[in-house]
Amino acid sequence: MKLEKANISVVIGGGGAVEVLFNPNEYRLSGSNQFAEVAIPGLPSPPLQFVKGNSRTLTMQLFFDTFEKGSDVREHTRKVTRLLDIDPELHAPPVVLFTWGDLNFMGVLERAEQRFTLFYASGIPARATVDVTFKEFTEGTEQAGKNRSATFDKRRTVRRGDTLSGIAGREYGDPGNWRPIALVNGIDDPLTLYPGQVLVIPAIE
């Protein structure tokens, strides 16, 4: 079986893909909800009221080693840490898509901590780890669309492994109803979807 490399690609904002030299040993997906305690006199413990869900986070350690090539490892780590920089057009950091296997996580880089562990005689680093935390990104229109019926136009961002029939199944409850999506988005070949592509999901009666 061919080894699949992890990939970080910018889907909203400037910049391209970030090369992950080595796949992470592990990653952690975290999610949480926020509740409020409702004070009712006379009860031994207050009942809980759901307030909101919090954004999921994806955390991992990325490993970089350029010792055999004799190059500065910071040339690679900078590509990761630059994802913290403000995009001049967005006025915010770029939105990225982390893909590995069947994991497709769209988010923004919330935190990056570099650690340099091996150096050339010149003092230039040759090996490093970068601990990264991505926070899930969901557009407001997409979030609101989850609570509406298919009688409203929506927008969906293609994730790795998505197909038109799969999207139609999620949105309309019928995988065979993919043609309206293809038509409104000018898609001639349903196999040409790519991660990060934004599709208009037309309203149907």
Backbone as a chain_set.jsonl record, in Angstrom:
{"seq": "MKLEKANISVVIGGGGAVEVLFNPNEYRLSGSNQFAEVAIPGLPSPPLQFVKGNSRTLTMQLFFDTFEKGSDVREHTRKVTRLLDIDPELHAPPVVLFTWGDLNFMGVLERAEQRFTLFYASGIPARATVDVTFKEFTEGTEQAGKNRSATFDKRRTVRRGDTLSGIAGREYGDPGNWRPIALVNGIDDPLTLYPGQVLVIPAIE", "coords": {"N": [[0.85, -1.197, 0.0], [0.555, 2.183, -0.866], [2.3, 4.833, 0.733], [0.604, 7.456, 2.182], [0.947, 10.903, 2.223], [0.644, 13.438, 4.683], [-0.986, 16.604, 4.301], [-1.048, 20.154, 4.12], [-3.024, 22.651, 3.011], [-3.705, 25.899, 1.739], [-6.878, 27.228, 1.626], [-8.528, 29.422, 1.748], [-7.441, 32.547, 1.204], [-4.049, 33.826, 0.74], [-1.19, 31.998, -0.526], [0.235, 28.676, -0.819], [0.332, 25.096, -0.788], [1.613, 23.443, 2.138], [4.44, 21.616, 2.698], [4.574, 18.615, 4.385], [7.1, 17.045, 5.877], [7.391, 14.639, 7.291], [4.978, 12.277, 8.282], [2.738, 12.822, 11.04], [3.128, 11.247, 14.273], [0.911, 10.938, 15.814], [-2.363, 12.373, 16.288], [-4.635, 14.701, 17.806], [-8.045, 15.151, 18.254], [-10.285, 17.444, 19.457], [-13.28, 18.359, 21.118], [-15.926, 20.34, 22.507], [-18.671, 21.389, 24.617], [-20.599, 24.178, 25.803], [-22.192, 24.907, 28.805], [-24.71, 26.37, 30.893], [-25.386, 26.955, 34.314], [-28.532, 26.789, 35.774], [-29.983, 28.637, 38.164], [-32.096, 27.542, 40.588], [-34.039, 28.035, 43.316], [-33.982, 25.914, 46.174], [-33.347, 23.496, 44.982], [-31.069, 20.733, 45.131], [-28.933, 20.622, 43.349], [-28.07, 22.608, 40.529], [-29.957, 22.629, 37.459], [-28.747, 22.047, 34.102], [-28.291, 24.153, 31.271], [-28.027, 24.133, 27.833], [-25.699, 26.136, 26.109], [-23.927, 26.734, 23.898], [-22.086, 25.166, 21.231], [-18.581, 24.563, 21.13], [-15.812, 25.359, 18.976], [-14.163, 22.703, 17.266], [-10.855, 21.354, 17.84], [-7.71, 20.57, 16.364], [-4.816, 18.932, 17.114], [-1.32, 18.411, 16.961], [2.068, 17.147, 16.559], [4.538, 18.19, 14.389], [7.276, 16.965, 12.529], [10.502, 17.861, 11.42], [13.365, 17.435, 9.419], [16.396, 18.199, 8.052], [18.991, 17.425, 7.883], [20.522, 15.587, 6.332], [20.364, 16.775, 3.842], [21.692, 19.095, 4.278], [20.62, 21.617, 4.607], [18.906, 24.57, 5.878], [16.642, 23.985, 8.375], [14.661, 25.716, 9.05], [13.633, 26.785, 6.77], [11.547, 25.171, 6.13], [9.969, 25.049, 8.472], [9.139, 27.681, 8.713], [7.194, 27.917, 6.778], [5.041, 26.776, 7.967], [4.648, 28.312, 10.337], [4.081, 30.771, 9.209], [1.454, 30.641, 8.619], [0.169, 31.768, 10.684], [0.25, 34.433, 10.205], [-1.284, 37.576, 9.28], [-3.436, 37.713, 6.562], [-3.365, 40.061, 3.977], [-5.606, 40.636, 2.384], [-7.721, 39.251, 3.531], [-7.66, 40.239, 6.067], [-7.172, 38.698, 8.215], [-5.793, 35.601, 9.477], [-4.98, 32.98, 7.083], [-7.311, 30.45, 5.916], [-7.03, 26.995, 6.282], [-6.7, 23.635, 4.992], [-6.299, 20.596, 6.425], [-5.269, 17.486, 5.44], [-5.217, 13.989, 5.63], [-5.161, 10.682, 4.974], [-8.409, 9.665, 5.644], [-9.007, 11.903, 7.032], [-10.191, 15.137, 7.041], [-9.745, 18.295, 7.789], [-10.812, 21.463, 8.214], [-9.602, 24.593, 9.056], [-8.141, 27.222, 11.096], [-4.795, 28.182, 11.869], [-4.111, 28.207, 15.152], [-2.123, 28.11, 17.062], [1.421, 27.748, 17.206], [4.346, 26.183, 18.059], [7.759, 26.168, 17.961], [10.532, 23.932, 18.173], [13.923, 23.509, 18.233], [16.293, 21.014, 17.692], [18.66, 19.902, 16.712], [21.791, 20.881, 15.373], [23.929, 22.367, 12.9], [27.542, 22.786, 12.69], [27.82, 25.466, 12.328], [25.793, 26.559, 13.747], [23.331, 26.782, 12.622], [20.048, 25.537, 12.521], [19.101, 22.096, 12.031], [17.224, 20.233, 12.56], [13.881, 19.957, 13.735], [10.886, 20.322, 15.698], [7.442, 21.107, 15.446], [4.852, 22.088, 17.318], [1.498, 22.176, 16.734], [-1.726, 23.736, 16.722], [-4.84, 23.595, 15.357], [-7.807, 25.404, 14.836], [-11.186, 24.723, 14.28], [-12.805, 25.886, 11.337], [-15.749, 27.344, 10.317], [-17.928, 28.661, 8.025], [-20.284, 31.311, 8.523], [-22.608, 31.212, 6.984], [-22.655, 28.574, 6.23], [-22.878, 27.275, 8.669], [-25.353, 28.203, 9.558], [-26.886, 27.119, 7.583], [-27.089, 24.456, 8.247], [-29.194, 24.259, 9.9], [-31.359, 24.732, 8.368], [-33.819, 23.966, 5.873], [-33.779, 22.202, 2.673], [-34.811, 24.108, 0.998], [-33.525, 26.468, 0.723], [-30.861, 28.266, -0.812], [-27.522, 27.185, -0.431], [-24.049, 27.114, 0.588], [-21.296, 25.0, 0.248], [-18.19, 23.686, 1.279], [-15.887, 21.737, -0.416], [-14.584, 18.743, 0.796], [-11.795, 16.509, 1.186], [-12.264, 13.507, -0.573], [-14.939, 13.879, -0.992], [-17.87, 13.524, -3.028], [-20.102, 14.39, -5.728], [-22.499, 12.979, -5.601], [-22.42, 12.101, -2.97], [-22.521, 14.54, -1.578], [-25.019, 15.426, -2.444], [-26.569, 13.478, -1.248], [-26.252, 14.102, 1.467], [-27.31, 16.685, 1.576], [-29.821, 16.674, 0.272], [-30.9, 14.257, 0.863], [-30.921, 12.34, -1.066], [-28.804, 10.652, -3.017], [-28.858, 10.437, -5.774], [-29.657, 12.85, -6.728], [-27.785, 14.699, -7.758], [-27.378, 16.199, -10.017], [-28.587, 18.862, -10.184], [-26.784, 20.297, -8.577], [-24.387, 20.045, -9.993], [-25.118, 21.401, -12.332], [-25.694, 24.119, -11.563], [-23.214, 24.898, -10.707], [-21.645, 24.724, -12.916], [-20.338, 22.323, -13.569], [-18.996, 19.929, -15.563], [-17.819, 17.441, -15.487], [-18.332, 15.175, -13.016], [-16.288, 14.11, -11.517], [-14.311, 15.894, -11.058], [-14.04, 17.329, -8.711], [-12.354, 19.14, -6.087], [-10.468, 19.454, -3.027], [-11.401, 22.165, -0.942], [-12.832, 23.542, -2.822], [-15.622, 25.615, -3.373], [-19.003, 25.06, -3.388], [-22.177, 25.935, -4.709], [-25.208, 25.062, -3.338], [-28.113, 24.432, -4.734], [-31.5, 25.519, -4.103], [-34.188, 23.25, -3.746], [-37.421, 22.037, -4.534]], "CA": [[0.0, 0.0, 0.0], [1.339, 3.402, -0.981], [2.256, 5.726, 1.887], [-0.048, 8.733, 1.896], [1.539, 11.985, 3.001], [-0.232, 14.493, 5.189], [-0.867, 17.823, 3.507], [-1.715, 21.361, 4.598], [-3.212, 23.542, 1.866], [-4.479, 27.115, 1.991], [-8.1, 27.206, 0.815], [-9.043, 30.791, 1.729], [-6.306, 33.412, 1.479], [-2.892, 33.64, -0.11], [-0.263, 30.93, -0.169], [-0.088, 27.37, -1.377], [0.409, 23.95, 0.109], [2.762, 23.328, 3.03], [4.945, 20.249, 2.657], [4.824, 17.937, 5.657], [8.183, 16.126, 5.544], [7.116, 13.346, 7.912], [3.638, 12.191, 8.852], [2.753, 12.853, 12.508], [2.951, 9.971, 14.962], [-0.447, 10.921, 16.343], [-3.036, 13.675, 16.351], [-5.724, 14.732, 18.78], [-9.226, 15.935, 17.901], [-10.995, 17.79, 20.688], [-14.512, 19.132, 20.992], [-16.56, 20.59, 23.802], [-19.882, 22.197, 24.657], [-20.694, 25.106, 26.928], [-23.479, 24.86, 29.489], [-24.91, 27.33, 31.981], [-26.164, 26.448, 35.438], [-29.753, 27.561, 36.02], [-30.202, 28.678, 39.616], [-33.487, 27.379, 41.027], [-34.017, 27.87, 44.776], [-34.528, 24.69, 46.746], [-32.809, 22.288, 44.363], [-29.732, 20.407, 45.641], [-27.953, 20.943, 42.308], [-28.763, 23.351, 39.469], [-30.028, 21.999, 36.136], [-27.875, 22.633, 33.089], [-28.903, 24.613, 30.027], [-27.036, 24.203, 26.76], [-25.468, 27.49, 25.607], [-23.403, 26.665, 22.535], [-20.977, 24.263, 20.987], [-17.302, 25.209, 20.862], [-15.121, 24.865, 17.788], [-13.242, 21.586, 17.479], [-9.444, 21.647, 17.623], [-6.839, 19.488, 15.903], [-3.492, 19.179, 17.682], [-0.319, 17.404, 16.602], [3.455, 17.593, 16.473], [5.146, 17.965, 13.082], [8.72, 16.737, 12.634], [11.251, 18.312, 10.244], [14.789, 17.094, 9.493], [17.085, 18.479, 6.78], [20.422, 17.22, 8.139], [21.17, 14.924, 5.198], [20.433, 17.719, 2.722], [22.588, 20.189, 4.638], [19.923, 22.9, 4.49], [18.339, 25.159, 7.089], [15.317, 23.411, 8.588], [13.694, 26.8, 9.211], [12.98, 27.02, 5.485], [10.307, 24.39, 6.15], [9.114, 25.405, 9.616], [8.55, 29.005, 8.471], [5.985, 27.758, 5.965], [3.964, 26.47, 8.903], [4.392, 29.438, 11.244], [3.515, 31.887, 8.445], [-0.004, 30.505, 8.605], [-0.326, 32.632, 11.755], [0.3, 35.824, 9.76], [-2.519, 38.157, 8.757], [-3.536, 37.868, 5.116], [-3.771, 41.454, 3.758], [-6.935, 40.739, 1.782], [-8.723, 38.732, 4.466], [-7.511, 40.908, 7.361], [-7.189, 37.591, 9.171], [-4.95, 34.512, 8.984], [-5.639, 32.164, 6.063], [-8.001, 29.216, 6.291], [-6.295, 25.881, 5.689], [-7.306, 22.308, 5.025], [-5.348, 19.526, 6.742], [-5.773, 16.208, 4.95], [-4.366, 12.803, 5.803], [-6.084, 9.563, 4.961], [-9.794, 10.135, 5.538], [-9.178, 13.098, 7.86], [-10.26, 16.426, 6.352], [-10.032, 19.265, 8.849], [-10.662, 22.845, 7.768], [-9.49, 25.467, 10.219], [-7.087, 28.235, 11.109], [-3.728, 27.86, 12.805], [-4.286, 28.984, 16.374], [-0.893, 28.111, 17.858], [2.553, 27.003, 16.655], [5.527, 26.295, 18.919], [8.903, 25.514, 17.346], [11.62, 23.47, 19.036], [15.059, 23.098, 17.409], [16.973, 19.992, 18.494], [19.94, 19.495, 16.118], [22.382, 22.046, 14.721], [25.217, 22.241, 12.23], [28.624, 23.461, 13.413], [27.617, 26.91, 12.174], [24.698, 26.99, 14.608], [22.069, 26.751, 11.879], [19.302, 24.335, 12.913], [18.878, 21.075, 11.014], [16.103, 19.374, 12.965], [12.929, 20.72, 14.546], [9.491, 19.908, 15.829], [6.507, 22.222, 15.558], [3.567, 21.719, 17.911], [0.486, 23.038, 16.12], [-3.136, 23.584, 17.069], [-5.765, 24.184, 14.399], [-9.183, 25.573, 15.321], [-12.114, 24.477, 13.182], [-13.388, 27.058, 10.688], [-17.037, 27.13, 9.666], [-18.531, 29.917, 7.6], [-21.579, 31.554, 9.146], [-23.69, 30.761, 6.106], [-22.682, 27.112, 6.26], [-23.377, 26.871, 9.975], [-26.789, 28.452, 9.595], [-27.537, 26.225, 6.641], [-27.322, 23.15, 8.846], [-30.463, 24.301, 10.603], [-32.417, 25.101, 7.435], [-34.192, 22.903, 4.952], [-33.184, 22.305, 1.341], [-35.509, 25.112, 0.198], [-32.679, 27.652, 0.699], [-29.544, 28.077, -1.4], [-26.45, 27.068, 0.553], [-22.706, 26.927, 0.059], [-20.562, 23.955, 0.941], [-16.789, 23.561, 0.888], [-15.559, 20.345, -0.713], [-13.533, 18.107, 1.587], [-11.175, 15.396, 0.484], [-13.1, 12.318, -0.623], [-16.321, 14.229, -1.319], [-18.392, 13.34, -4.382], [-21.367, 15.1, -5.915], [-23.596, 12.141, -5.105], [-22.355, 12.117, -1.514], [-23.018, 15.846, -1.128], [-26.467, 15.428, -2.678], [-27.176, 12.634, -0.231], [-26.283, 14.817, 2.741], [-28.118, 17.899, 1.503], [-31.181, 16.434, -0.193], [-31.371, 12.939, 1.26], [-31.008, 11.5, -2.263], [-27.537, 10.749, -3.755], [-29.091, 10.544, -7.21], [-30.091, 14.206, -7.076], [-26.563, 15.501, -7.825], [-27.313, 16.995, -11.252], [-28.795, 20.302, -9.952], [-25.555, 20.885, -8.036], [-23.441, 20.143, -11.104], [-25.593, 22.395, -13.294], [-25.567, 25.486, -11.072], [-21.796, 25.194, -10.516], [-20.951, 24.585, -14.187], [-19.468, 21.145, -13.517], [-19.281, 18.978, -16.632], [-17.336, 16.13, -15.053], [-18.528, 15.09, -11.557], [-15.088, 13.589, -10.864], [-13.285, 16.941, -11.011], [-14.06, 18.076, -7.452], [-11.069, 19.221, -5.394], [-10.619, 19.998, -1.668], [-11.401, 23.612, -0.857], [-13.772, 24.101, -3.796], [-16.889, 26.04, -2.772], [-20.13, 24.749, -4.256], [-23.513, 26.431, -4.39], [-26.205, 23.99, -3.269], [-29.35, 25.135, -5.089], [-32.74, 25.139, -3.432], [-35.077, 22.374, -4.505], [-38.77, 21.937, -3.946]], "C": [[0.887, 1.249, 0.0], [1.162, 4.285, 0.248], [1.633, 7.055, 1.478], [0.508, 9.805, 2.814], [0.457, 12.959, 3.462], [0.023, 15.776, 4.403], [-1.642, 18.958, 4.168], [-1.823, 22.313, 3.416], [-4.067, 24.73, 2.268], [-5.686, 27.116, 1.061], [-8.79, 28.565, 0.77], [-7.903, 31.704, 2.141], [-5.152, 33.096, 0.55], [-1.992, 32.526, 0.385], [-0.716, 29.607, -0.743], [-0.014, 26.288, -0.33], [1.686, 23.997, 0.939], [3.187, 21.869, 3.046], [5.192, 19.731, 4.069], [5.863, 16.853, 5.384], [7.925, 14.724, 6.081], [5.697, 13.366, 8.482], [3.707, 12.211, 10.376], [2.566, 11.455, 13.089], [1.53, 9.819, 15.495], [-1.056, 12.302, 16.162], [-4.205, 13.554, 17.319], [-6.834, 15.657, 18.272], [-10.019, 16.184, 19.173], [-12.234, 18.61, 20.368], [-15.14, 19.305, 22.358], [-17.829, 21.406, 23.608], [-19.854, 23.104, 25.877], [-22.112, 25.071, 27.489], [-23.523, 25.931, 30.573], [-25.748, 26.667, 33.069], [-27.359, 27.374, 35.691], [-30.068, 27.496, 37.515], [-31.696, 28.616, 39.929], [-33.471, 27.125, 42.531], [-34.645, 26.543, 45.211], [-34.01, 23.414, 46.137], [-31.41, 22.006, 44.896], [-28.624, 20.684, 44.635], [-28.688, 21.607, 41.154], [-28.839, 22.55, 38.176], [-29.151, 22.754, 35.144], [-28.671, 23.02, 31.853], [-27.811, 24.752, 28.978], [-26.944, 25.631, 26.234], [-25.015, 27.45, 24.155], [-22.351, 25.575, 22.448], [-19.715, 25.062, 20.697], [-16.648, 24.593, 19.629], [-14.209, 23.697, 18.149], [-11.806, 22.059, 17.249], [-8.722, 20.381, 17.189], [-5.424, 19.821, 16.345], [-2.55, 18.05, 17.296], [1.074, 18.011, 16.675], [3.999, 17.205, 15.106], [6.659, 17.904, 13.233], [9.387, 17.128, 11.32], [12.73, 18.006, 10.448], [15.409, 17.304, 8.117], [18.58, 18.22, 6.889], [21.128, 16.605, 6.935], [21.299, 15.848, 3.995], [21.381, 18.874, 3.003], [21.947, 21.561, 4.568], [19.364, 23.338, 5.836], [16.91, 24.647, 7.263], [14.25, 24.495, 8.728], [13.016, 27.171, 7.899], [11.645, 26.281, 5.405], [9.397, 24.811, 7.298], [8.46, 26.769, 9.427], [7.258, 28.903, 7.665], [4.776, 27.429, 6.837], [3.628, 27.694, 9.745], [3.824, 30.648, 10.508], [1.998, 31.808, 8.344], [-0.649, 31.27, 9.752], [-0.43, 34.09, 11.309], [-1.048, 36.276, 9.187], [-2.449, 38.26, 7.236], [-4.062, 39.274, 4.828], [-5.16, 41.605, 3.152], [-8.033, 40.261, 2.73], [-8.788, 39.541, 5.751], [-7.618, 39.888, 8.497], [-6.229, 36.525, 8.642], [-5.703, 33.658, 7.963], [-6.345, 30.95, 6.662], [-7.329, 28.065, 5.555], [-7.104, 24.597, 5.791], [-6.205, 21.298, 5.295], [-5.97, 18.206, 6.306], [-4.736, 15.125, 5.192], [-5.287, 11.601, 5.918], [-7.501, 10.074, 4.759], [-10.07, 11.324, 6.445], [-9.139, 14.342, 6.989], [-10.686, 17.462, 7.382], [-9.759, 20.66, 8.322], [-10.627, 23.755, 8.986], [-8.447, 26.544, 10.015], [-6.042, 27.808, 12.13], [-3.838, 28.783, 14.008], [-2.978, 29.127, 17.142], [0.167, 27.281, 17.149], [3.774, 27.249, 17.535], [6.662, 25.475, 18.315], [9.925, 25.092, 18.406], [12.723, 22.925, 18.143], [15.973, 22.198, 18.237], [18.302, 19.517, 17.927], [20.469, 20.649, 15.285], [23.651, 21.647, 13.977], [26.267, 22.971, 13.064], [28.472, 24.978, 13.363], [26.533, 27.455, 13.104], [23.349, 27.031, 13.913], [21.325, 25.461, 12.212], [19.029, 23.399, 11.74], [17.699, 20.169, 11.34], [15.195, 20.174, 13.89], [11.608, 19.981, 14.662], [8.643, 21.172, 15.952], [5.194, 21.672, 16.113], [2.508, 22.695, 17.406], [-0.905, 22.704, 16.654], [-3.966, 24.318, 16.028], [-7.147, 24.273, 15.037], [-10.129, 25.499, 14.13], [-12.729, 25.776, 12.66], [-14.682, 26.643, 10.006], [-17.615, 28.481, 9.302], [-19.906, 30.071, 8.228], [-22.727, 31.053, 8.303], [-23.801, 29.248, 6.121], [-23.258, 26.618, 7.569], [-24.888, 27.054, 10.046], [-27.535, 27.496, 8.687], [-27.835, 24.857, 7.217], [-28.669, 23.096, 9.549], [-31.626, 24.691, 9.696], [-32.712, 23.92, 6.525], [-33.551, 23.15, 3.599], [-33.907, 23.305, 0.46], [-34.747, 26.427, 0.166], [-31.38, 27.311, -0.021], [-28.501, 28.058, -0.29], [-25.117, 27.033, -0.173], [-22.005, 25.884, 0.91], [-19.14, 23.906, 0.397], [-16.444, 22.087, 0.73], [-14.409, 19.883, 0.177], [-12.967, 16.938, 0.788], [-12.065, 14.157, 0.566], [-14.547, 12.6, -0.947], [-16.645, 13.907, -2.776], [-19.705, 14.101, -4.494], [-22.54, 14.283, -5.379], [-23.611, 12.111, -3.583], [-22.88, 13.419, -0.935], [-24.528, 15.924, -1.303], [-27.188, 14.58, -1.636], [-27.296, 13.337, 1.105], [-27.267, 15.988, 2.707], [-29.585, 17.628, 1.181], [-31.771, 15.114, 0.304], [-31.496, 11.976, 0.098], [-29.716, 11.646, -3.061], [-27.727, 10.915, -5.257], [-29.471, 11.938, -7.669], [-28.901, 15.165, -7.169], [-26.54, 16.443, -9.027], [-27.615, 18.481, -11.042], [-27.552, 21.001, -9.405], [-24.537, 21.076, -9.152], [-23.834, 21.265, -12.056], [-25.331, 23.813, -12.812], [-24.107, 25.885, -10.872], [-20.976, 25.015, -11.788], [-19.991, 23.419, -14.231], [-19.899, 20.169, -14.603], [-18.902, 17.555, -16.238], [-17.464, 16.036, -13.54], [-17.315, 14.573, -10.806], [-14.015, 14.65, -10.686], [-13.335, 17.77, -9.735], [-12.676, 18.073, -6.815], [-11.286, 19.846, -4.014], [-10.505, 21.516, -1.656], [-12.339, 24.286, -1.832], [-15.093, 24.435, -3.107], [-18.008, 25.824, -3.779], [-21.394, 25.439, -3.765], [-24.463, 25.239, -4.416], [-27.564, 24.623, -3.539], [-30.549, 24.627, -4.296], [-33.552, 24.233, -4.336], [-36.413, 22.304, -3.781], [-39.054, 20.498, -3.551]], "O": [[1.843, 1.349, 0.769], [0.052, 4.472, 0.746], [2.09, 7.698, 0.533], [0.539, 9.638, 4.034], [-0.497, 13.256, 2.743], [1.126, 15.997, 3.903], [-2.735, 18.762, 4.7], [-0.802, 22.739, 2.875], [-5.024, 24.597, 3.031], [-5.533, 27.017, -0.157], [-9.559, 28.834, -0.153], [-7.442, 31.655, 3.281], [-5.248, 32.223, -0.312], [-2.024, 32.155, 1.559], [-1.878, 29.427, -1.104], [-0.26, 26.52, 0.854], [2.708, 24.524, 0.499], [2.391, 20.988, 3.369], [5.93, 20.338, 4.845], [5.556, 15.852, 4.736], [8.208, 13.735, 5.405], [5.273, 14.35, 9.087], [4.649, 11.665, 10.95], [1.931, 10.594, 12.48], [1.014, 8.708, 15.611], [-0.348, 13.278, 15.913], [-4.692, 12.461, 17.608], [-6.579, 16.804, 17.907], [-10.381, 15.246, 19.883], [-12.231, 19.445, 19.463], [-14.909, 18.502, 23.262], [-18.031, 22.031, 22.567], [-19.168, 22.824, 26.859], [-23.094, 25.189, 26.756], [-22.489, 26.341, 31.099], [-26.687, 25.922, 32.788], [-27.203, 28.589, 35.807], [-30.378, 26.433, 38.053], [-32.457, 29.519, 39.579], [-32.943, 26.107, 42.977], [-35.678, 26.117, 44.695], [-34.206, 22.34, 46.706], [-30.633, 22.94, 45.097], [-27.489, 20.953, 45.028], [-29.809, 21.215, 40.829], [-27.883, 21.859, 37.828], [-28.854, 23.936, 35.322], [-29.595, 22.318, 31.441], [-26.795, 25.408, 29.207], [-27.959, 26.265, 25.948], [-25.64, 28.057, 23.285], [-21.805, 25.126, 23.456], [-19.782, 26.126, 20.082], [-16.908, 23.439, 19.289], [-13.565, 23.697, 19.199], [-11.573, 23.045, 16.549], [-9.075, 19.272, 17.592], [-4.891, 20.874, 15.993], [-2.931, 16.879, 17.302], [1.237, 19.221, 16.831], [3.932, 16.043, 14.707], [7.252, 18.69, 13.972], [8.907, 16.778, 10.242], [13.286, 18.28, 11.511], [15.006, 16.673, 7.14], [19.358, 18.731, 6.083], [22.212, 17.05, 6.557], [22.241, 15.719, 3.212], [21.825, 19.557, 2.079], [22.65, 22.567, 4.478], [19.352, 22.575, 6.802], [16.065, 24.853, 6.392], [13.063, 24.223, 8.545], [11.954, 27.794, 7.9], [10.728, 26.71, 4.704], [8.184, 24.919, 7.118], [7.355, 27.0, 9.918], [6.34, 29.703, 7.847], [3.64, 27.756, 6.496], [2.462, 28.072, 9.858], [3.148, 31.474, 11.122], [1.338, 32.795, 8.019], [-1.871, 31.411, 9.796], [-1.111, 34.891, 11.949], [-1.834, 35.473, 8.684], [-1.504, 38.83, 6.691], [-5.098, 39.658, 5.37], [-5.825, 42.613, 3.39], [-9.14, 40.8, 2.731], [-9.805, 39.549, 6.445], [-8.096, 40.194, 9.589], [-5.885, 36.551, 7.461], [-6.933, 33.619, 7.979], [-6.019, 30.492, 7.757], [-7.087, 28.146, 4.351], [-8.055, 24.492, 6.566], [-5.282, 21.152, 4.494], [-7.062, 17.849, 6.748], [-3.54, 15.325, 4.984], [-6.094, 11.51, 6.843], [-7.771, 10.825, 3.821], [-11.223, 11.72, 6.619], [-8.162, 14.575, 6.278], [-11.844, 17.501, 7.796], [-8.617, 21.006, 8.019], [-11.509, 23.697, 9.843], [-7.94, 26.75, 8.913], [-6.358, 27.157, 13.125], [-3.676, 29.998, 13.889], [-2.746, 30.143, 17.797], [-0.137, 26.242, 16.563], [4.183, 28.393, 17.731], [6.557, 24.257, 18.171], [10.15, 25.792, 19.393], [12.496, 21.987, 17.38], [16.381, 22.562, 19.34], [19.018, 18.783, 18.609], [19.713, 21.317, 14.579], [24.354, 20.715, 14.37], [25.939, 23.68, 14.015], [28.943, 25.685, 14.253], [26.374, 28.669, 13.232], [22.33, 27.288, 14.554], [21.928, 24.388, 12.185], [18.763, 23.834, 10.62], [17.232, 19.421, 10.481], [15.66, 20.96, 14.716], [11.266, 19.134, 13.836], [9.09, 22.18, 16.5], [4.512, 20.887, 15.454], [2.614, 23.901, 17.626], [-1.211, 21.559, 16.987], [-3.812, 25.525, 15.84], [-7.6, 23.337, 15.696], [-9.899, 26.134, 13.101], [-13.12, 26.648, 13.435], [-14.703, 25.703, 9.212], [-17.776, 29.348, 10.162], [-20.612, 29.086, 8.443], [-23.709, 30.53, 8.829], [-24.899, 28.697, 6.037], [-24.033, 25.661, 7.593], [-25.611, 26.182, 10.529], [-28.667, 27.105, 8.972], [-28.731, 24.163, 6.737], [-29.22, 22.018, 9.768], [-32.734, 24.948, 10.168], [-31.918, 22.983, 6.433], [-32.874, 24.156, 3.389], [-33.637, 23.35, -0.741], [-35.258, 27.415, -0.362], [-30.851, 26.21, 0.131], [-28.589, 28.823, 0.671], [-25.066, 26.935, -1.399], [-22.11, 25.888, 2.136], [-18.919, 24.065, -0.803], [-16.68, 21.286, 1.634], [-13.387, 20.56, 0.29], [-13.585, 16.451, -0.158], [-12.558, 13.803, 1.637], [-15.322, 11.666, -1.158], [-15.782, 14.011, -3.648], [-20.34, 14.418, -3.488], [-23.462, 14.832, -4.774], [-24.677, 12.096, -2.969], [-23.594, 13.419, 0.068], [-25.237, 16.421, -0.428], [-28.284, 14.925, -1.195], [-28.302, 13.2, 1.801], [-27.969, 16.249, 3.684], [-30.481, 18.262, 1.738], [-32.973, 14.875, 0.187], [-32.102, 10.913, 0.236], [-29.531, 12.665, -3.728], [-26.863, 11.468, -5.938], [-29.596, 12.185, -8.869], [-28.987, 16.307, -6.716], [-25.757, 17.393, -9.047], [-26.956, 19.311, -11.668], [-27.296, 22.161, -9.729], [-23.901, 22.125, -9.253], [-22.972, 22.002, -12.535], [-24.802, 24.631, -13.565], [-23.787, 27.074, -10.868], [-19.751, 25.136, -11.756], [-18.937, 23.507, -14.861], [-21.012, 19.645, -14.578], [-19.576, 16.593, -16.606], [-16.762, 16.757, -12.831], [-17.305, 14.591, -9.575], [-12.92, 14.346, -10.212], [-12.716, 18.832, -9.684], [-11.913, 17.121, -6.98], [-12.182, 20.672, -3.843], [-9.613, 22.083, -2.288], [-12.622, 25.477, -1.696], [-15.621, 23.626, -2.343], [-17.962, 26.348, -4.892], [-21.649, 25.517, -2.563], [-24.514, 24.497, -5.397], [-28.116, 25.286, -2.661], [-30.601, 23.47, -3.878], [-33.595, 24.429, -5.55], [-36.498, 22.494, -2.567], [-40.133, 20.2, -3.039]]}, "num_chains": 1, "name": "protein.A"}
